[in-house]
């Protein structure tokens, strides 16, 4: 008779992997700058998720180029926290000319300071290694977003409607039906901040350089072709005048500044 295992918990888990890390490791043996870059990337990962500040229900494991974050599905505000921090981390890595890939799944898992195993991790790992394909973090099970709205608590308003808007602000539906953490979404009716403009420029530069470097490596090039398509779609949105009129006055940016004039799609 099979004994019932009762120690698993129903958890949501992120598995994230830095792309190109093996090459960095190889180069770092004789390249001090690459060695320092690895240390910087690991610090960025640990700082964004504040890895030392674990909650009672949230567990975080970081090793080499991988990050695993999980929490009980009933933990308030944790889904929005995960999406927000993953979104922030992806953009921070882009500033260091690095991209990543990952998956977010839910299911049975044990994850604490000693153990980490279960079907949920296998599912998240498979999402990253077999389905994500491009530099993106995907969520296949939409019930994860639903759970985020149900167990709200991340947005300061502490309201499920605002939590839902928060959740949606970090994600988009991709061409293949998968929801992904959208790190291209910088459009606004207002003038973009200097920080966002800098990010857009760095993102464009990263894509252009990688397309050139991998011209003869189709498997790698397709990843950056995906990024190019996403970037070009967003350029049109960023440059569009979305001002709204209130009492005869137009509110927002007319998108006519130097930044918008010089911002071009990638050929």
PDB file of C-alpha atoms in Angstrom:
ATOM      1  CA  UNK A   1       0.000   0.000   0.000  1.00  0.00           C
ATOM      2  CA  UNK A   2       1.353   3.405  -0.996  1.00  0.00           C
ATOM      3  CA  UNK A   3       1.731   5.811   1.877  1.00  0.00           C
ATOM      4  CA  UNK A   4       0.306   9.315   1.389  1.00  0.00           C
ATOM      5  CA  UNK A   5       2.905  12.072   1.450  1.00  0.00           C
ATOM      6  CA  UNK A   6       1.587  15.085   3.354  1.00  0.00           C
ATOM      7  CA  UNK A   7       4.638  17.375   3.457  1.00  0.00           C
ATOM      8  CA  UNK A   8       4.267  18.918   0.004  1.00  0.00           C
ATOM      9  CA  UNK A   9       2.746  22.386  -0.224  1.00  0.00           C
ATOM     10  CA  UNK A  10       0.784  23.973  -3.061  1.00  0.00           C
ATOM     11  CA  UNK A  11       3.194  26.677  -4.203  1.00  0.00           C
ATOM     12  CA  UNK A  12       3.880  29.027  -7.092  1.00  0.00           C
ATOM     13  CA  UNK A  13       7.470  28.891  -8.285  1.00  0.00           C
ATOM     14  CA  UNK A  14       9.727  30.879 -10.606  1.00  0.00           C
ATOM     15  CA  UNK A  15      12.743  29.271 -12.251  1.00  0.00           C
ATOM     16  CA  UNK A  16      14.969  31.805 -14.003  1.00  0.00           C
ATOM     17  CA  UNK A  17      18.181  31.232 -15.929  1.00  0.00           C
ATOM     18  CA  UNK A  18      20.726  33.745 -17.281  1.00  0.00           C
ATOM     19  CA  UNK A  19      21.448  33.143 -20.964  1.00  0.00           C
ATOM     20  CA  UNK A  20      25.077  33.031 -22.076  1.00  0.00           C
ATOM     21  CA  UNK A  21      26.347  32.440 -18.549  1.00  0.00           C
ATOM     22  CA  UNK A  22      28.445  29.409 -19.510  1.00  0.00           C
ATOM     23  CA  UNK A  23      30.318  31.561 -22.028  1.00  0.00           C
ATOM     24  CA  UNK A  24      30.916  34.194 -19.365  1.00  0.00           C
ATOM     25  CA  UNK A  25      32.306  31.547 -17.020  1.00  0.00           C
ATOM     26  CA  UNK A  26      34.651  30.237 -19.701  1.00  0.00           C
ATOM     27  CA  UNK A  27      35.889  33.727 -20.601  1.00  0.00           C
ATOM     28  CA  UNK A  28      36.240  34.783 -16.962  1.00  0.00           C
ATOM     29  CA  UNK A  29      39.118  32.366 -16.395  1.00  0.00           C
ATOM     30  CA  UNK A  30      41.443  34.692 -18.306  1.00  0.00           C
ATOM     31  CA  UNK A  31      39.361  37.880 -18.426  1.00  0.00           C
ATOM     32  CA  UNK A  32      39.161  39.871 -15.189  1.00  0.00           C
ATOM     33  CA  UNK A  33      36.350  42.078 -16.526  1.00  0.00           C
ATOM     34  CA  UNK A  34      34.176  39.042 -17.289  1.00  0.00           C
ATOM     35  CA  UNK A  35      34.922  37.687 -13.813  1.00  0.00           C
ATOM     36  CA  UNK A  36      33.790  40.957 -12.270  1.00  0.00           C
ATOM     37  CA  UNK A  37      30.706  41.008 -14.484  1.00  0.00           C
ATOM     38  CA  UNK A  38      29.637  37.614 -13.119  1.00  0.00           C
ATOM     39  CA  UNK A  39      29.956  38.914  -9.560  1.00  0.00           C
ATOM     40  CA  UNK A  40      27.947  42.008 -10.516  1.00  0.00           C
ATOM     41  CA  UNK A  41      25.160  39.952 -12.117  1.00  0.00           C
ATOM     42  CA  UNK A  42      24.827  37.740  -9.063  1.00  0.00           C
ATOM     43  CA  UNK A  43      24.660  40.825  -6.828  1.00  0.00           C
ATOM     44  CA  UNK A  44      21.928  42.290  -9.045  1.00  0.00           C
ATOM     45  CA  UNK A  45      19.860  39.102  -8.748  1.00  0.00           C
ATOM     46  CA  UNK A  46      20.281  38.916  -4.991  1.00  0.00           C
ATOM     47  CA  UNK A  47      19.606  42.640  -4.492  1.00  0.00           C
ATOM     48  CA  UNK A  48      16.445  42.832  -6.608  1.00  0.00           C
ATOM     49  CA  UNK A  49      14.830  39.963  -4.735  1.00  0.00           C
ATOM     50  CA  UNK A  50      16.481  41.013  -1.458  1.00  0.00           C
ATOM     51  CA  UNK A  51      17.435  37.401  -0.965  1.00  0.00           C
ATOM     52  CA  UNK A  52      18.302  37.842   2.721  1.00  0.00           C
ATOM     53  CA  UNK A  53      14.801  39.145   3.546  1.00  0.00           C
ATOM     54  CA  UNK A  54      12.795  35.929   3.396  1.00  0.00           C
ATOM     55  CA  UNK A  55       9.223  35.901   4.624  1.00  0.00           C
ATOM     56  CA  UNK A  56       7.654  33.036   6.511  1.00  0.00           C
ATOM     57  CA  UNK A  57       6.106  31.662   3.323  1.00  0.00           C
ATOM     58  CA  UNK A  58       8.520  32.904   0.612  1.00  0.00           C
ATOM     59  CA  UNK A  59      11.663  30.919  -0.148  1.00  0.00           C
ATOM     60  CA  UNK A  60      14.498  31.990  -2.450  1.00  0.00           C
ATOM     61  CA  UNK A  61      17.391  29.923  -3.755  1.00  0.00           C
ATOM     62  CA  UNK A  62      20.135  31.369  -5.950  1.00  0.00           C
ATOM     63  CA  UNK A  63      22.987  29.297  -7.353  1.00  0.00           C
ATOM     64  CA  UNK A  64      25.324  30.020 -10.250  1.00  0.00           C
ATOM     65  CA  UNK A  65      23.147  31.502 -13.037  1.00  0.00           C
ATOM     66  CA  UNK A  66      19.828  30.242 -11.678  1.00  0.00           C
ATOM     67  CA  UNK A  67      17.203  31.733  -9.391  1.00  0.00           C
ATOM     68  CA  UNK A  68      14.288  29.915  -7.770  1.00  0.00           C
ATOM     69  CA  UNK A  69      11.575  31.808  -5.894  1.00  0.00           C
ATOM     70  CA  UNK A  70       8.481  30.159  -4.458  1.00  0.00           C
ATOM     71  CA  UNK A  71       5.635  30.841  -2.039  1.00  0.00           C
ATOM     72  CA  UNK A  72       2.353  29.322  -0.895  1.00  0.00           C
ATOM     73  CA  UNK A  73      -0.464  30.072  -3.329  1.00  0.00           C
ATOM     74  CA  UNK A  74      -2.518  31.658  -0.533  1.00  0.00           C
ATOM     75  CA  UNK A  75       0.167  34.165   0.461  1.00  0.00           C
ATOM     76  CA  UNK A  76      -1.216  37.684   0.087  1.00  0.00           C
ATOM     77  CA  UNK A  77       0.392  39.920  -2.552  1.00  0.00           C
ATOM     78  CA  UNK A  78       3.060  37.399  -3.514  1.00  0.00           C
ATOM     79  CA  UNK A  79       2.042  36.893  -7.170  1.00  0.00           C
ATOM     80  CA  UNK A  80       2.205  40.629  -7.865  1.00  0.00           C
ATOM     81  CA  UNK A  81       5.468  40.819  -5.907  1.00  0.00           C
ATOM     82  CA  UNK A  82       6.952  38.034  -8.033  1.00  0.00           C
ATOM     83  CA  UNK A  83       5.892  39.610 -11.336  1.00  0.00           C
ATOM     84  CA  UNK A  84       7.081  43.069 -10.279  1.00  0.00           C
ATOM     85  CA  UNK A  85      10.473  41.852  -9.101  1.00  0.00           C
ATOM     86  CA  UNK A  86      10.974  39.585 -12.113  1.00  0.00           C
ATOM     87  CA  UNK A  87      10.110  42.524 -14.385  1.00  0.00           C
ATOM     88  CA  UNK A  88      12.605  44.706 -12.517  1.00  0.00           C
ATOM     89  CA  UNK A  89      15.311  42.041 -12.624  1.00  0.00           C
ATOM     90  CA  UNK A  90      14.992  41.467 -16.373  1.00  0.00           C
ATOM     91  CA  UNK A  91      15.360  45.204 -17.015  1.00  0.00           C
ATOM     92  CA  UNK A  92      18.314  45.492 -14.629  1.00  0.00           C
ATOM     93  CA  UNK A  93      20.049  42.628 -16.441  1.00  0.00           C
ATOM     94  CA  UNK A  94      19.426  44.308 -19.809  1.00  0.00           C
ATOM     95  CA  UNK A  95      21.332  47.336 -18.497  1.00  0.00           C
ATOM     96  CA  UNK A  96      24.263  44.952 -18.009  1.00  0.00           C
ATOM     97  CA  UNK A  97      23.786  43.614 -21.564  1.00  0.00           C
ATOM     98  CA  UNK A  98      22.417  40.294 -20.319  1.00  0.00           C
ATOM     99  CA  UNK A  99      19.123  38.532 -21.062  1.00  0.00           C
ATOM    100  CA  UNK A 100      17.406  35.720 -19.220  1.00  0.00           C
ATOM    101  CA  UNK A 101      14.704  33.119 -19.651  1.00  0.00           C
ATOM    102  CA  UNK A 102      12.352  31.455 -17.220  1.00  0.00           C
ATOM    103  CA  UNK A 103       9.043  29.873 -16.302  1.00  0.00           C
ATOM    104  CA  UNK A 104       6.458  30.371 -13.566  1.00  0.00           C
ATOM    105  CA  UNK A 105       4.402  27.335 -12.545  1.00  0.00           C
ATOM    106  CA  UNK A 106       2.288  26.124  -9.636  1.00  0.00           C
ATOM    107  CA  UNK A 107       1.922  22.782  -7.946  1.00  0.00           C
ATOM    108  CA  UNK A 108       3.346  20.553  -5.235  1.00  0.00           C
ATOM    109  CA  UNK A 109       6.699  21.671  -3.874  1.00  0.00           C
ATOM    110  CA  UNK A 110       8.975  21.570  -0.860  1.00  0.00           C
ATOM    111  CA  UNK A 111      11.171  24.671  -0.680  1.00  0.00           C
ATOM    112  CA  UNK A 112      12.981  25.884   2.406  1.00  0.00           C
ATOM    113  CA  UNK A 113      16.556  26.646   3.472  1.00  0.00           C
ATOM    114  CA  UNK A 114      17.446  22.940   3.242  1.00  0.00           C
ATOM    115  CA  UNK A 115      15.251  21.262   0.605  1.00  0.00           C
ATOM    116  CA  UNK A 116      13.872  22.218  -2.798  1.00  0.00           C
ATOM    117  CA  UNK A 117      12.070  19.568  -4.845  1.00  0.00           C
ATOM    118  CA  UNK A 118       8.674  18.765  -6.314  1.00  0.00           C
ATOM    119  CA  UNK A 119       6.610  18.685  -9.491  1.00  0.00           C
ATOM    120  CA  UNK A 120       6.120  22.465  -9.506  1.00  0.00           C
ATOM    121  CA  UNK A 121       9.861  22.998  -9.888  1.00  0.00           C
ATOM    122  CA  UNK A 122      10.061  20.406 -12.682  1.00  0.00           C
ATOM    123  CA  UNK A 123       7.206  22.191 -14.470  1.00  0.00           C
ATOM    124  CA  UNK A 124       8.868  25.610 -14.086  1.00  0.00           C
ATOM    125  CA  UNK A 125      12.190  24.188 -15.272  1.00  0.00           C
ATOM    126  CA  UNK A 126      10.526  22.634 -18.328  1.00  0.00           C
ATOM    127  CA  UNK A 127       8.822  25.935 -19.140  1.00  0.00           C
ATOM    128  CA  UNK A 128      12.216  27.637 -19.152  1.00  0.00           C
ATOM    129  CA  UNK A 129      14.161  24.952 -21.006  1.00  0.00           C
ATOM    130  CA  UNK A 130      11.566  23.691 -23.508  1.00  0.00           C
ATOM    131  CA  UNK A 131       8.816  26.276 -24.057  1.00  0.00           C
ATOM    132  CA  UNK A 132      10.137  29.767 -23.340  1.00  0.00           C
ATOM    133  CA  UNK A 133      12.632  29.448 -26.270  1.00  0.00           C
ATOM    134  CA  UNK A 134      13.183  33.212 -26.497  1.00  0.00           C
ATOM    135  CA  UNK A 135      14.560  35.559 -23.801  1.00  0.00           C
ATOM    136  CA  UNK A 136      11.298  35.681 -21.860  1.00  0.00           C
ATOM    137  CA  UNK A 137       9.739  34.441 -18.626  1.00  0.00           C
ATOM    138  CA  UNK A 138       6.454  32.699 -19.377  1.00  0.00           C
ATOM    139  CA  UNK A 139       3.351  31.747 -17.407  1.00  0.00           C
ATOM    140  CA  UNK A 140       1.320  28.982 -19.029  1.00  0.00           C
ATOM    141  CA  UNK A 141      -1.278  28.508 -16.288  1.00  0.00           C
ATOM    142  CA  UNK A 142      -3.477  31.630 -16.229  1.00  0.00           C
ATOM    143  CA  UNK A 143      -4.897  30.577 -12.843  1.00  0.00           C
ATOM    144  CA  UNK A 144      -1.681  31.970 -11.367  1.00  0.00           C
ATOM    145  CA  UNK A 145      -2.818  35.468 -12.370  1.00  0.00           C
ATOM    146  CA  UNK A 146      -6.286  34.712 -10.983  1.00  0.00           C
ATOM    147  CA  UNK A 147      -4.740  33.656  -7.671  1.00  0.00           C
ATOM    148  CA  UNK A 148      -2.786  36.905  -7.624  1.00  0.00           C
ATOM    149  CA  UNK A 149      -6.002  38.874  -7.847  1.00  0.00           C
ATOM    150  CA  UNK A 150      -7.733  36.682  -5.266  1.00  0.00           C
ATOM    151  CA  UNK A 151      -4.953  36.873  -2.685  1.00  0.00           C
ATOM    152  CA  UNK A 152      -4.203  40.567  -3.167  1.00  0.00           C
ATOM    153  CA  UNK A 153      -2.031  42.672  -0.918  1.00  0.00           C
ATOM    154  CA  UNK A 154       0.893  43.985  -2.967  1.00  0.00           C
ATOM    155  CA  UNK A 155      -0.644  47.233  -4.216  1.00  0.00           C
ATOM    156  CA  UNK A 156      -0.732  49.953  -1.507  1.00  0.00           C
ATOM    157  CA  UNK A 157      -4.488  50.405  -2.027  1.00  0.00           C
ATOM    158  CA  UNK A 158      -4.995  46.822  -0.789  1.00  0.00           C
ATOM    159  CA  UNK A 159      -7.804  46.306  -3.282  1.00  0.00           C
ATOM    160  CA  UNK A 160      -8.301  43.416  -5.723  1.00  0.00           C
ATOM    161  CA  UNK A 161      -9.148  45.777  -8.616  1.00  0.00           C
ATOM    162  CA  UNK A 162      -5.888  47.688  -8.208  1.00  0.00           C
ATOM    163  CA  UNK A 163      -4.014  44.430  -7.705  1.00  0.00           C
ATOM    164  CA  UNK A 164      -5.445  43.152 -10.995  1.00  0.00           C
ATOM    165  CA  UNK A 165      -4.213  46.285 -12.796  1.00  0.00           C
ATOM    166  CA  UNK A 166      -0.813  45.817 -11.172  1.00  0.00           C
ATOM    167  CA  UNK A 167      -0.627  42.209 -12.354  1.00  0.00           C
ATOM    168  CA  UNK A 168      -1.616  43.108 -15.912  1.00  0.00           C
ATOM    169  CA  UNK A 169       0.885  45.964 -16.093  1.00  0.00           C
ATOM    170  CA  UNK A 170       3.770  43.497 -15.963  1.00  0.00           C
ATOM    171  CA  UNK A 171       2.540  40.945 -18.496  1.00  0.00           C
ATOM    172  CA  UNK A 172       1.444  40.590 -22.116  1.00  0.00           C
ATOM    173  CA  UNK A 173       0.172  37.774 -24.325  1.00  0.00           C
ATOM    174  CA  UNK A 174       2.720  36.595 -26.864  1.00  0.00           C
ATOM    175  CA  UNK A 175       2.071  35.391 -30.428  1.00  0.00           C
ATOM    176  CA  UNK A 176       2.001  31.730 -29.317  1.00  0.00           C
ATOM    177  CA  UNK A 177      -0.578  32.229 -26.578  1.00  0.00           C
ATOM    178  CA  UNK A 178       1.845  32.291 -23.651  1.00  0.00           C
ATOM    179  CA  UNK A 179       1.720  35.096 -21.118  1.00  0.00           C
ATOM    180  CA  UNK A 180       5.167  36.593 -20.556  1.00  0.00           C
ATOM    181  CA  UNK A 181       6.770  39.218 -18.345  1.00  0.00           C
ATOM    182  CA  UNK A 182       6.810  42.174 -20.733  1.00  0.00           C
ATOM    183  CA  UNK A 183      10.040  44.121 -20.356  1.00  0.00           C
ATOM    184  CA  UNK A 184       9.363  46.115 -23.530  1.00  0.00           C
ATOM    185  CA  UNK A 185       6.336  47.960 -22.089  1.00  0.00           C
ATOM    186  CA  UNK A 186       7.608  51.502 -21.577  1.00  0.00           C
ATOM    187  CA  UNK A 187       4.845  53.414 -23.376  1.00  0.00           C
ATOM    188  CA  UNK A 188       2.903  56.174 -21.604  1.00  0.00           C
ATOM    189  CA  UNK A 189       0.832  59.240 -22.447  1.00  0.00           C
ATOM    190  CA  UNK A 190       3.349  61.279 -20.460  1.00  0.00           C
ATOM    191  CA  UNK A 191       6.923  62.163 -21.274  1.00  0.00           C
ATOM    192  CA  UNK A 192       9.065  59.140 -20.470  1.00  0.00           C
ATOM    193  CA  UNK A 193      11.467  59.471 -17.578  1.00  0.00           C
ATOM    194  CA  UNK A 194      15.187  59.810 -18.221  1.00  0.00           C
ATOM    195  CA  UNK A 195      15.591  56.377 -16.642  1.00  0.00           C
ATOM    196  CA  UNK A 196      13.133  54.760 -19.054  1.00  0.00           C
ATOM    197  CA  UNK A 197      14.698  56.502 -22.051  1.00  0.00           C
ATOM    198  CA  UNK A 198      18.118  55.234 -21.018  1.00  0.00           C
ATOM    199  CA  UNK A 199      16.719  51.714 -20.691  1.00  0.00           C
ATOM    200  CA  UNK A 200      15.127  51.817 -24.158  1.00  0.00           C
ATOM    201  CA  UNK A 201      18.432  52.921 -25.688  1.00  0.00           C
ATOM    202  CA  UNK A 202      20.327  50.140 -23.892  1.00  0.00           C
ATOM    203  CA  UNK A 203      17.742  47.570 -24.950  1.00  0.00           C
ATOM    204  CA  UNK A 204      18.015  48.620 -28.586  1.00  0.00           C
ATOM    205  CA  UNK A 205      21.810  48.547 -28.481  1.00  0.00           C
ATOM    206  CA  UNK A 206      21.837  45.058 -26.933  1.00  0.00           C
ATOM    207  CA  UNK A 207      19.554  43.668 -29.648  1.00  0.00           C
ATOM    208  CA  UNK A 208      21.507  45.265 -32.512  1.00  0.00           C
ATOM    209  CA  UNK A 209      24.858  44.008 -31.207  1.00  0.00           C
ATOM    210  CA  UNK A 210      23.619  40.460 -30.610  1.00  0.00           C
ATOM    211  CA  UNK A 211      22.020  40.251 -34.044  1.00  0.00           C
ATOM    212  CA  UNK A 212      25.354  41.216 -35.573  1.00  0.00           C
ATOM    213  CA  UNK A 213      27.405  38.870 -33.386  1.00  0.00           C
ATOM    214  CA  UNK A 214      25.125  35.907 -34.086  1.00  0.00           C
ATOM    215  CA  UNK A 215      24.514  36.490 -37.798  1.00  0.00           C
ATOM    216  CA  UNK A 216      25.820  32.990 -38.584  1.00  0.00           C
ATOM    217  CA  UNK A 217      24.296  31.260 -35.550  1.00  0.00           C
ATOM    218  CA  UNK A 218      20.603  30.760 -36.453  1.00  0.00           C
ATOM    219  CA  UNK A 219      19.646  29.105 -33.139  1.00  0.00           C
ATOM    220  CA  UNK A 220      20.903  32.094 -31.149  1.00  0.00           C
ATOM    221  CA  UNK A 221      19.922  34.726 -33.706  1.00  0.00           C
ATOM    222  CA  UNK A 222      16.235  33.711 -33.566  1.00  0.00           C
ATOM    223  CA  UNK A 223      16.134  34.736 -29.907  1.00  0.00           C
ATOM    224  CA  UNK A 224      17.215  38.256 -30.762  1.00  0.00           C
ATOM    225  CA  UNK A 225      14.947  38.369 -33.813  1.00  0.00           C
ATOM    226  CA  UNK A 226      12.085  37.821 -31.369  1.00  0.00           C
ATOM    227  CA  UNK A 227      13.396  40.687 -29.256  1.00  0.00           C
ATOM    228  CA  UNK A 228      13.740  42.869 -32.346  1.00  0.00           C
ATOM    229  CA  UNK A 229      10.105  42.256 -33.323  1.00  0.00           C
ATOM    230  CA  UNK A 230       8.906  43.074 -29.810  1.00  0.00           C
ATOM    231  CA  UNK A 231      11.077  46.181 -29.672  1.00  0.00           C
ATOM    232  CA  UNK A 232       9.855  47.459 -33.047  1.00  0.00           C
ATOM    233  CA  UNK A 233       6.228  46.952 -32.019  1.00  0.00           C
ATOM    234  CA  UNK A 234       6.857  49.005 -28.911  1.00  0.00           C
ATOM    235  CA  UNK A 235       8.689  51.773 -30.773  1.00  0.00           C
ATOM    236  CA  UNK A 236       5.473  52.513 -32.690  1.00  0.00           C
ATOM    237  CA  UNK A 237       3.553  52.663 -29.426  1.00  0.00           C
ATOM    238  CA  UNK A 238       6.149  54.825 -27.671  1.00  0.00           C
ATOM    239  CA  UNK A 239       6.234  57.372 -30.502  1.00  0.00           C
ATOM    240  CA  UNK A 240       2.426  57.623 -30.782  1.00  0.00           C
ATOM    241  CA  UNK A 241       0.855  60.807 -29.425  1.00  0.00           C
ATOM    242  CA  UNK A 242      -1.619  59.500 -26.835  1.00  0.00           C
ATOM    243  CA  UNK A 243      -2.527  62.780 -25.199  1.00  0.00           C
ATOM    244  CA  UNK A 244      -5.980  63.124 -23.751  1.00  0.00           C
ATOM    245  CA  UNK A 245      -8.070  66.302 -23.804  1.00  0.00           C
ATOM    246  CA  UNK A 246      -9.639  67.586 -20.603  1.00  0.00           C
ATOM    247  CA  UNK A 247     -11.610  70.842 -20.548  1.00  0.00           C
ATOM    248  CA  UNK A 248      -9.995  71.924 -23.780  1.00  0.00           C
ATOM    249  CA  UNK A 249      -6.455  71.209 -22.588  1.00  0.00           C
ATOM    250  CA  UNK A 250      -4.325  68.356 -23.899  1.00  0.00           C
ATOM    251  CA  UNK A 251      -2.680  66.330 -21.152  1.00  0.00           C
ATOM    252  CA  UNK A 252       0.466  64.327 -21.815  1.00  0.00           C
ATOM    253  CA  UNK A 253       3.484  64.383 -24.108  1.00  0.00           C
ATOM    254  CA  UNK A 254       3.241  65.266 -27.799  1.00  0.00           C
ATOM    255  CA  UNK A 255       6.214  62.892 -28.339  1.00  0.00           C
ATOM    256  CA  UNK A 256       8.107  65.525 -30.318  1.00  0.00           C
ATOM    257  CA  UNK A 257      11.296  65.745 -28.244  1.00  0.00           C
ATOM    258  CA  UNK A 258      14.697  64.663 -29.537  1.00  0.00           C
ATOM    259  CA  UNK A 259      14.432  61.218 -27.949  1.00  0.00           C
ATOM    260  CA  UNK A 260      11.265  60.342 -29.871  1.00  0.00           C
ATOM    261  CA  UNK A 261      12.556  61.813 -33.132  1.00  0.00           C
ATOM    262  CA  UNK A 262      15.744  59.778 -32.938  1.00  0.00           C
ATOM    263  CA  UNK A 263      14.106  56.540 -31.769  1.00  0.00           C
ATOM    264  CA  UNK A 264      13.966  54.190 -34.752  1.00  0.00           C
ATOM    265  CA  UNK A 265      12.907  50.580 -35.320  1.00  0.00           C
ATOM    266  CA  UNK A 266      15.679  48.058 -35.760  1.00  0.00           C
ATOM    267  CA  UNK A 267      16.171  47.165 -39.427  1.00  0.00           C
TER     268      UNK A 267
END
